[in-house]
Each structure stands twice: as structure tokens, then as C-alpha cells.
Coordinates of N, CA, C and O in Angstrom, one line a residue:
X1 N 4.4 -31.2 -2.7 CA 4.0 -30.0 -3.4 C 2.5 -30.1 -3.9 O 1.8 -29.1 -4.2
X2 N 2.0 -31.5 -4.0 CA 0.6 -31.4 -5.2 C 0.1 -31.2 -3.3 O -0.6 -30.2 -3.3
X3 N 0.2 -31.6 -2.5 CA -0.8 -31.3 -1.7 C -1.1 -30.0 -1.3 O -2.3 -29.9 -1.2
X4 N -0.5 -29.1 -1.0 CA 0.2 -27.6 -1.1 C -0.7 -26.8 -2.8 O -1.3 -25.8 -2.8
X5 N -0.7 -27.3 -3.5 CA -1.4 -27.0 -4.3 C -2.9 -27.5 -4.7 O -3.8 -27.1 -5.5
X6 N -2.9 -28.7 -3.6 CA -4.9 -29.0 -3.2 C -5.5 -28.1 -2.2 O -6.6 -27.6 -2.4
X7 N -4.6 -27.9 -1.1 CA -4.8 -26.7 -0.8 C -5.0 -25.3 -1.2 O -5.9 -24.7 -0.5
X8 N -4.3 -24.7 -2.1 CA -4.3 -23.1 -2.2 C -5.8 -23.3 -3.4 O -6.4 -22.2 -3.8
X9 N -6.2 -24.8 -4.1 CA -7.3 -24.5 -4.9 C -8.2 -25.0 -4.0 O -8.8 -26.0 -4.6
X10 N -8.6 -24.9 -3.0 CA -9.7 -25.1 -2.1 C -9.8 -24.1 -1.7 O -10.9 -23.8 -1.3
X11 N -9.1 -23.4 -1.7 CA -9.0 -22.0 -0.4 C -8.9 -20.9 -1.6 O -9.1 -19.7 -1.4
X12 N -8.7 -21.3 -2.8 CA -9.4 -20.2 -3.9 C -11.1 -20.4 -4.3 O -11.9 -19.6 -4.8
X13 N -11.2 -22.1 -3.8 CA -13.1 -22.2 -4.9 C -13.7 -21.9 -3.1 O -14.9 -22.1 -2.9
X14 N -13.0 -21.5 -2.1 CA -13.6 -21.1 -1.0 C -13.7 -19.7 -1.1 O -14.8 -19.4 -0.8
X15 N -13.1 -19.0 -1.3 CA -12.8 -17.7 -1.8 C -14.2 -16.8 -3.3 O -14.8 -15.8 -3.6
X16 N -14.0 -18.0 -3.7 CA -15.0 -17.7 -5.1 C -16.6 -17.9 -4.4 O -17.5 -17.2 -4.7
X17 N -16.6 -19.1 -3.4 CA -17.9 -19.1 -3.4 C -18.5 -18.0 -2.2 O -19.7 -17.6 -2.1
X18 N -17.1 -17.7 -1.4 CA -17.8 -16.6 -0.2 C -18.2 -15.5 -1.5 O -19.4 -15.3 -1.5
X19 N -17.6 -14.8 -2.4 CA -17.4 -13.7 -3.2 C -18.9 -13.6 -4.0 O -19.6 -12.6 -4.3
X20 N -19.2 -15.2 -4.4 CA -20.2 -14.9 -4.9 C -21.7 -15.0 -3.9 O -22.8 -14.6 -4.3
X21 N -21.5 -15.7 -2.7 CA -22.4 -15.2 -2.0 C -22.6 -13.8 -1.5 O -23.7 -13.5 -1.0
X22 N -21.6 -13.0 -1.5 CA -21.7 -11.6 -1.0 C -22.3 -10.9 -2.2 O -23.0 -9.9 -2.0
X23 N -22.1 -11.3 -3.6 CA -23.1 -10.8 -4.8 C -24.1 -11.1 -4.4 O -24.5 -10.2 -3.6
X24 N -25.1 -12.2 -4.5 CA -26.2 -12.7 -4.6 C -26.7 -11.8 -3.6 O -27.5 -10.9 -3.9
X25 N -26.2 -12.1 -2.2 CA -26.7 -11.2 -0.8 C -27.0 -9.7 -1.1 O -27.9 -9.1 -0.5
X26 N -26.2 -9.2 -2.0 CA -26.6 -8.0 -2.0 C -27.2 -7.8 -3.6 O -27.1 -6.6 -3.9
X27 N -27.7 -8.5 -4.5 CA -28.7 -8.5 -5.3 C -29.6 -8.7 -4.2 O -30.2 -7.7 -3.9
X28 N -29.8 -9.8 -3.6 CA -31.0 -9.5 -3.0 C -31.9 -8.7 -2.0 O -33.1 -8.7 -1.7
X29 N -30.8 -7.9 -1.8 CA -31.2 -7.3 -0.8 C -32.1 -5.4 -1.8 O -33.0 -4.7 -1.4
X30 N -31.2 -5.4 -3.2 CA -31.7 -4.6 -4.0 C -32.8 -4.9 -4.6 O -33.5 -4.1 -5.1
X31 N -33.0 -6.3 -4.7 CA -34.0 -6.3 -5.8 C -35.7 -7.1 -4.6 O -35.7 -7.5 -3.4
X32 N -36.7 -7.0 -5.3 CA -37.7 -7.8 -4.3 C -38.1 -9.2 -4.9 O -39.2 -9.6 -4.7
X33 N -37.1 -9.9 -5.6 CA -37.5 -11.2 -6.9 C -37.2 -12.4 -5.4 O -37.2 -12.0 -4.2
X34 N -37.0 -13.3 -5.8 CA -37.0 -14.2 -4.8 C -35.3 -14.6 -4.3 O -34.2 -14.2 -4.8
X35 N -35.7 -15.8 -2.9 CA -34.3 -15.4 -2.1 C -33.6 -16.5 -2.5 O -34.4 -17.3 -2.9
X36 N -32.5 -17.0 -2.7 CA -31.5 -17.7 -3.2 C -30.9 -19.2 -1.7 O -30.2 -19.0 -0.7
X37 N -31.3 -20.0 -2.0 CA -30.9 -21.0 -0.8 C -29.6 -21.2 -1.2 O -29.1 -21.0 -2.4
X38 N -28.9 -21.7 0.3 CA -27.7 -21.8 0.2 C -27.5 -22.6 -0.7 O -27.0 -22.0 -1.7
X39 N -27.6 -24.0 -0.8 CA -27.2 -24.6 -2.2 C -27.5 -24.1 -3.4 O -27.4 -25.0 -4.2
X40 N -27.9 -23.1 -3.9 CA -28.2 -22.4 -5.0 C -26.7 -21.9 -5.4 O -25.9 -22.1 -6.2
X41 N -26.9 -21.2 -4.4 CA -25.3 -19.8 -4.2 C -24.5 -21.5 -4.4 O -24.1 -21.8 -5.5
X42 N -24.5 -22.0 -3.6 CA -23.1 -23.2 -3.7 C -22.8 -23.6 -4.5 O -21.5 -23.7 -4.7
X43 N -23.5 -24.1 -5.2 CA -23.7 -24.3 -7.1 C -23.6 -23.1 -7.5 O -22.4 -23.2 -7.3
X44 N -23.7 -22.1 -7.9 CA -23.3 -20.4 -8.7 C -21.7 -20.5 -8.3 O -20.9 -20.2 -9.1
X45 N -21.2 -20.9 -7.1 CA -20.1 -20.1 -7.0 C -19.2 -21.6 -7.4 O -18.3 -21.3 -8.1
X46 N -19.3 -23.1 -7.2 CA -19.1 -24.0 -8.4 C -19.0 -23.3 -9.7 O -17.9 -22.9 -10.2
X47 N -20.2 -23.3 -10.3 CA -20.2 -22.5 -11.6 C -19.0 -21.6 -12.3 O -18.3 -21.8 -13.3
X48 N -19.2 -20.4 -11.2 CA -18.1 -19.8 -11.4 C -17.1 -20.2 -11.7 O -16.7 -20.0 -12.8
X49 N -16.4 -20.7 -10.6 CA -15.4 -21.5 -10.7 C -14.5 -22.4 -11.7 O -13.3 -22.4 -12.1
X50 N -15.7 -23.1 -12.1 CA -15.2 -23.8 -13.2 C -15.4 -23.2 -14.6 O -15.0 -23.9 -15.5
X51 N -16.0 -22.2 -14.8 CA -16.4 -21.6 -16.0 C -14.8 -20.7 -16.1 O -14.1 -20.8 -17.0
X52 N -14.5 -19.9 -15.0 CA -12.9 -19.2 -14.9 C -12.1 -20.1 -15.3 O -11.3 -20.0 -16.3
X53 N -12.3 -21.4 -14.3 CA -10.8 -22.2 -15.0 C -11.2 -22.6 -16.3 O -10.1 -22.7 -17.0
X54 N -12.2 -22.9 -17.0 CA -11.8 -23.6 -18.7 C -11.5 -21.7 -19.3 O -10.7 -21.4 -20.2
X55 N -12.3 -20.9 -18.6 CA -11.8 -19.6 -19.5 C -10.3 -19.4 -19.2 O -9.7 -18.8 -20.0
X56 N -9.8 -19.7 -18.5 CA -8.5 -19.3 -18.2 C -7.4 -20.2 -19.2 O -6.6 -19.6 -19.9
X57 N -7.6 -21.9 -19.2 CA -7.1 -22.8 -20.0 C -7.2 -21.6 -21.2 O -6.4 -20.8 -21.3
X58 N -8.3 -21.7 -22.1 CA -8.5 -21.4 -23.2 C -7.8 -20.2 -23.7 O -7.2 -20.2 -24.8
X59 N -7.8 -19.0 -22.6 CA -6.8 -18.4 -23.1 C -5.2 -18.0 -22.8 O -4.6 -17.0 -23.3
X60 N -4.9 -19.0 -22.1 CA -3.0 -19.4 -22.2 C -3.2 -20.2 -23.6 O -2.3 -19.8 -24.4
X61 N -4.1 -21.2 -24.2 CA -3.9 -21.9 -25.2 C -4.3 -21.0 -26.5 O -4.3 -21.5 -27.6
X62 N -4.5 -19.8 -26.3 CA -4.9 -18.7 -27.6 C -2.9 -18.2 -27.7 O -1.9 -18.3 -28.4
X63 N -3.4 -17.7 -26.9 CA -1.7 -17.0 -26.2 C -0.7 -17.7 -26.5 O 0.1 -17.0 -27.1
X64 N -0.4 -18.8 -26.5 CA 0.8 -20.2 -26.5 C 0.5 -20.1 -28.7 O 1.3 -20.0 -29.7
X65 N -0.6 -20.1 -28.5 CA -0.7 -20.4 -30.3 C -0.1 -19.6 -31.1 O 0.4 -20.0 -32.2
X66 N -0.2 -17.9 -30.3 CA 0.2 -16.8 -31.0 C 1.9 -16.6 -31.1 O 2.7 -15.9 -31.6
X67 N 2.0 -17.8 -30.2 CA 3.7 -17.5 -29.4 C 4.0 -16.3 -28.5 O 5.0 -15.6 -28.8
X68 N 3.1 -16.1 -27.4 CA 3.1 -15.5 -26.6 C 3.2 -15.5 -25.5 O 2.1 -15.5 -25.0
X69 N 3.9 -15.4 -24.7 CA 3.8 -15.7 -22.8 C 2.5 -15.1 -22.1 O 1.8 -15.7 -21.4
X70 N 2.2 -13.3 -22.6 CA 1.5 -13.1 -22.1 C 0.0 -13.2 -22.6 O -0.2 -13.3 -23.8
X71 N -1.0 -13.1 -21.9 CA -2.4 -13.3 -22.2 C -3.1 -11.6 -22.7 O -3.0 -10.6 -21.9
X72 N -3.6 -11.6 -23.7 CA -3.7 -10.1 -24.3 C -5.5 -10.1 -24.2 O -6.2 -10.9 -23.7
X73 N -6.0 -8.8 -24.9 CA -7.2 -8.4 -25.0 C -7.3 -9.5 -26.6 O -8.2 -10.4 -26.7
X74 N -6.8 -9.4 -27.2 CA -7.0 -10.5 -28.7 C -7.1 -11.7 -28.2 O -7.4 -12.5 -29.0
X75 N -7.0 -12.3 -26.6 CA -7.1 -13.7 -26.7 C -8.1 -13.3 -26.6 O -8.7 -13.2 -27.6
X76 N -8.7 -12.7 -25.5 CA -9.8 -12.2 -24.6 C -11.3 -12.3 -25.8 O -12.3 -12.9 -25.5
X77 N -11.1 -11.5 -27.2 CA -11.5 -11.3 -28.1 C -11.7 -12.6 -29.2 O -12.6 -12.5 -30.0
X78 N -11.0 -13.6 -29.2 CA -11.3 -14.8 -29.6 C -12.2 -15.9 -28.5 O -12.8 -16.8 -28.9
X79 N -12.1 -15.6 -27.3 CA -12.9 -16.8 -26.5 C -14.3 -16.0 -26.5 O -15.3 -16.6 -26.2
X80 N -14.5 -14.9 -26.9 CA -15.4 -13.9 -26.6 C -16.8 -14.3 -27.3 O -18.0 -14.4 -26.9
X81 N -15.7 -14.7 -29.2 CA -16.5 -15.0 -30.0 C -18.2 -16.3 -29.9 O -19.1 -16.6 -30.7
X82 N -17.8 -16.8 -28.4 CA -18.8 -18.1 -28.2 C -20.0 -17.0 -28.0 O -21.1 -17.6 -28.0
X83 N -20.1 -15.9 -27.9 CA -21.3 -15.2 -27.7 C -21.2 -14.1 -28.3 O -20.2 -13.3 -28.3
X84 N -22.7 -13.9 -29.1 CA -23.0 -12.4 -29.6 C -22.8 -11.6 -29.1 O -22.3 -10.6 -29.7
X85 N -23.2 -11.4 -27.9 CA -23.5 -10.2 -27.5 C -22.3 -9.8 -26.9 O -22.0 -8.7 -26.6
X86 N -21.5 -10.8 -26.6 CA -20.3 -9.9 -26.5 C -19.5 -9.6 -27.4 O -18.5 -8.9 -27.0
X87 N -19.6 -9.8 -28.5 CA -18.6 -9.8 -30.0 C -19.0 -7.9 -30.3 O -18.2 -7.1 -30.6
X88 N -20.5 -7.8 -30.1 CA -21.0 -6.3 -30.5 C -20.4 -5.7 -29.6 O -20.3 -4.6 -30.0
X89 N -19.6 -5.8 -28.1 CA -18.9 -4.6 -27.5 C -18.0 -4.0 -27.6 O -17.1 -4.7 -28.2
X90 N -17.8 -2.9 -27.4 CA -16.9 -2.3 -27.7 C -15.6 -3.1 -26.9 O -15.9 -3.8 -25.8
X91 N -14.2 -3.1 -27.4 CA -13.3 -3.7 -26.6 C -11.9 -2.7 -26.4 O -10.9 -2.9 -25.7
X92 N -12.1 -1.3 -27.2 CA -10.8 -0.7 -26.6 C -11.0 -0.6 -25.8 O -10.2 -1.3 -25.2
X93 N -11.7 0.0 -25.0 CA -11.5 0.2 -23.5 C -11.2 -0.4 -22.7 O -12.3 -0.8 -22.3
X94 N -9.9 -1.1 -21.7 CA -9.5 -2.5 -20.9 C -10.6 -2.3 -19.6 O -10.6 -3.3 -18.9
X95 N -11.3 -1.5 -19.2 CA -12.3 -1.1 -18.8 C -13.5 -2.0 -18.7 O -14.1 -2.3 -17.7
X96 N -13.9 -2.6 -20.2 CA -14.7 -3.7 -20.5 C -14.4 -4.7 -20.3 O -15.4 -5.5 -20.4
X97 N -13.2 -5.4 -19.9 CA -12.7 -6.9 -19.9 C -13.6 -7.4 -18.7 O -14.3 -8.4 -19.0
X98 N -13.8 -6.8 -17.3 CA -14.9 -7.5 -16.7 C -16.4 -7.7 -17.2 O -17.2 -8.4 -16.6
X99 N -16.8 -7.1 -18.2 CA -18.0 -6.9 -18.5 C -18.0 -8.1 -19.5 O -18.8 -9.0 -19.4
X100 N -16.6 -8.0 -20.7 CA -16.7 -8.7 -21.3 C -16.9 -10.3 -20.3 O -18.0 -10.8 -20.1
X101 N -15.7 -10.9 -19.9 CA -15.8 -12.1 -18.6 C -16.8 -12.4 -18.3 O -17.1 -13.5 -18.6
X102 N -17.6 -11.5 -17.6 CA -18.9 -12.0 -17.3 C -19.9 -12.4 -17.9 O -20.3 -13.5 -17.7
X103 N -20.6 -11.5 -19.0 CA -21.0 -12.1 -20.2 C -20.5 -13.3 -20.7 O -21.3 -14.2 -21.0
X104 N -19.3 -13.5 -20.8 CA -19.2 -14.8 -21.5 C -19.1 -15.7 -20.8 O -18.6 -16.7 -21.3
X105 N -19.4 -15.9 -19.3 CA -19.2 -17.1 -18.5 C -21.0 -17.3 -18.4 O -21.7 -18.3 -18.3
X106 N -21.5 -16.0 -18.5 CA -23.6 -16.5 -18.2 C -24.2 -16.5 -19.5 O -25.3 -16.9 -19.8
X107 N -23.5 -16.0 -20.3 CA -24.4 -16.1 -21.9 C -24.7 -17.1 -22.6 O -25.4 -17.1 -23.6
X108 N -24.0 -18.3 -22.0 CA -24.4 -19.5 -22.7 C -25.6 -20.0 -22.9 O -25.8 -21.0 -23.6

């Protein structure tokens, strides 16, 4: 089974890093700033990666605290707090949760 599960997380941070090269590719293609080498992108989508999984840990462990199974906008709203500028957004809207996410994985 653990091998079966080294698998499906290679083939998710393979997943992550195609996804974020198809961002970068098409920032660049919008913007005229400079072009991104492959190991750049390879490292970003690393990044990624690993910024999702401690955000992910952190909030089953908000969730588990509250005595909850499921993961809510209030954990979302406590891991949030590591950055200002996401604390000032608006959060009823579930609309924001990727906005919020993102911010809080580059605002550090």
C-alpha cells in the first residue's frame, strides 16, 4: 500500500508542476517582464506543493481542534490570519477561498 501511495503523490506533485507551468506559460505570454527557465517553474511548482500540503495539515488540525470531521471557511480564516492582507478580505463569499489560498501560500 505505501508504495501505491508513493505513487499517486508523484503523480499529484507531477500534476502540480505541469499546472503551474501552464500558469507561468501563459503569464508570459501576457505580460513582456522576463521568461521563466525550466528550473524556475520546477521550483514554483515544488513550492506549491509543499506550501498546499503544510496548508492542508494545518487545517484538518484547526478542524480536529474544533471537533470536526469537516474542514470549514473558519479554519480557512484562522490559517489566513499569517497574513494581512488576507485577514482585510472579505470571506462570505466561498467565491474568495481561492483568492484567499493563494495569497496565503505567496504573501509570506
Amino acid at each position: 500500500m505505501a508504495q501505491a501511495d508513493e505513487v499517486d503523490e508523484e503523480r499529484l506533485k507531477s500534476a502540480v508542476g505541469y499546472t503551474v507551468g501552464l500558469i507561468v506559460k501563459d503569464f508570459e505570454e501576457k505580460s513582456e517582464g522576463p521568461t521563466f527557465s525550466k528550473r524556475t517553474i520546477s521550483l514554483l511548482g515544488d513550492l506549491v506543493y509543499r506550501q498546499t500540503e503544510t496548508a492542508a495539515v494545518d487545517l484538518q488540525l484547526f478542524a480536529r481542534h474544533a471537533k470536526r470531521t469537516t474542514v470549514t471557511m473558519e479554519d480557512v480564516k484562522l490559517i489566513s490570519r499569517r497574513s494581512d492582507t488576507i485577514v482585510r478580505l472579505p470571506t462570505s463569499n466561498p467565491t474568495s477561498i481561492p483568492l484567499v489560498m493563494s495569497l496565503l501560500f505567496f504573501s509570506r
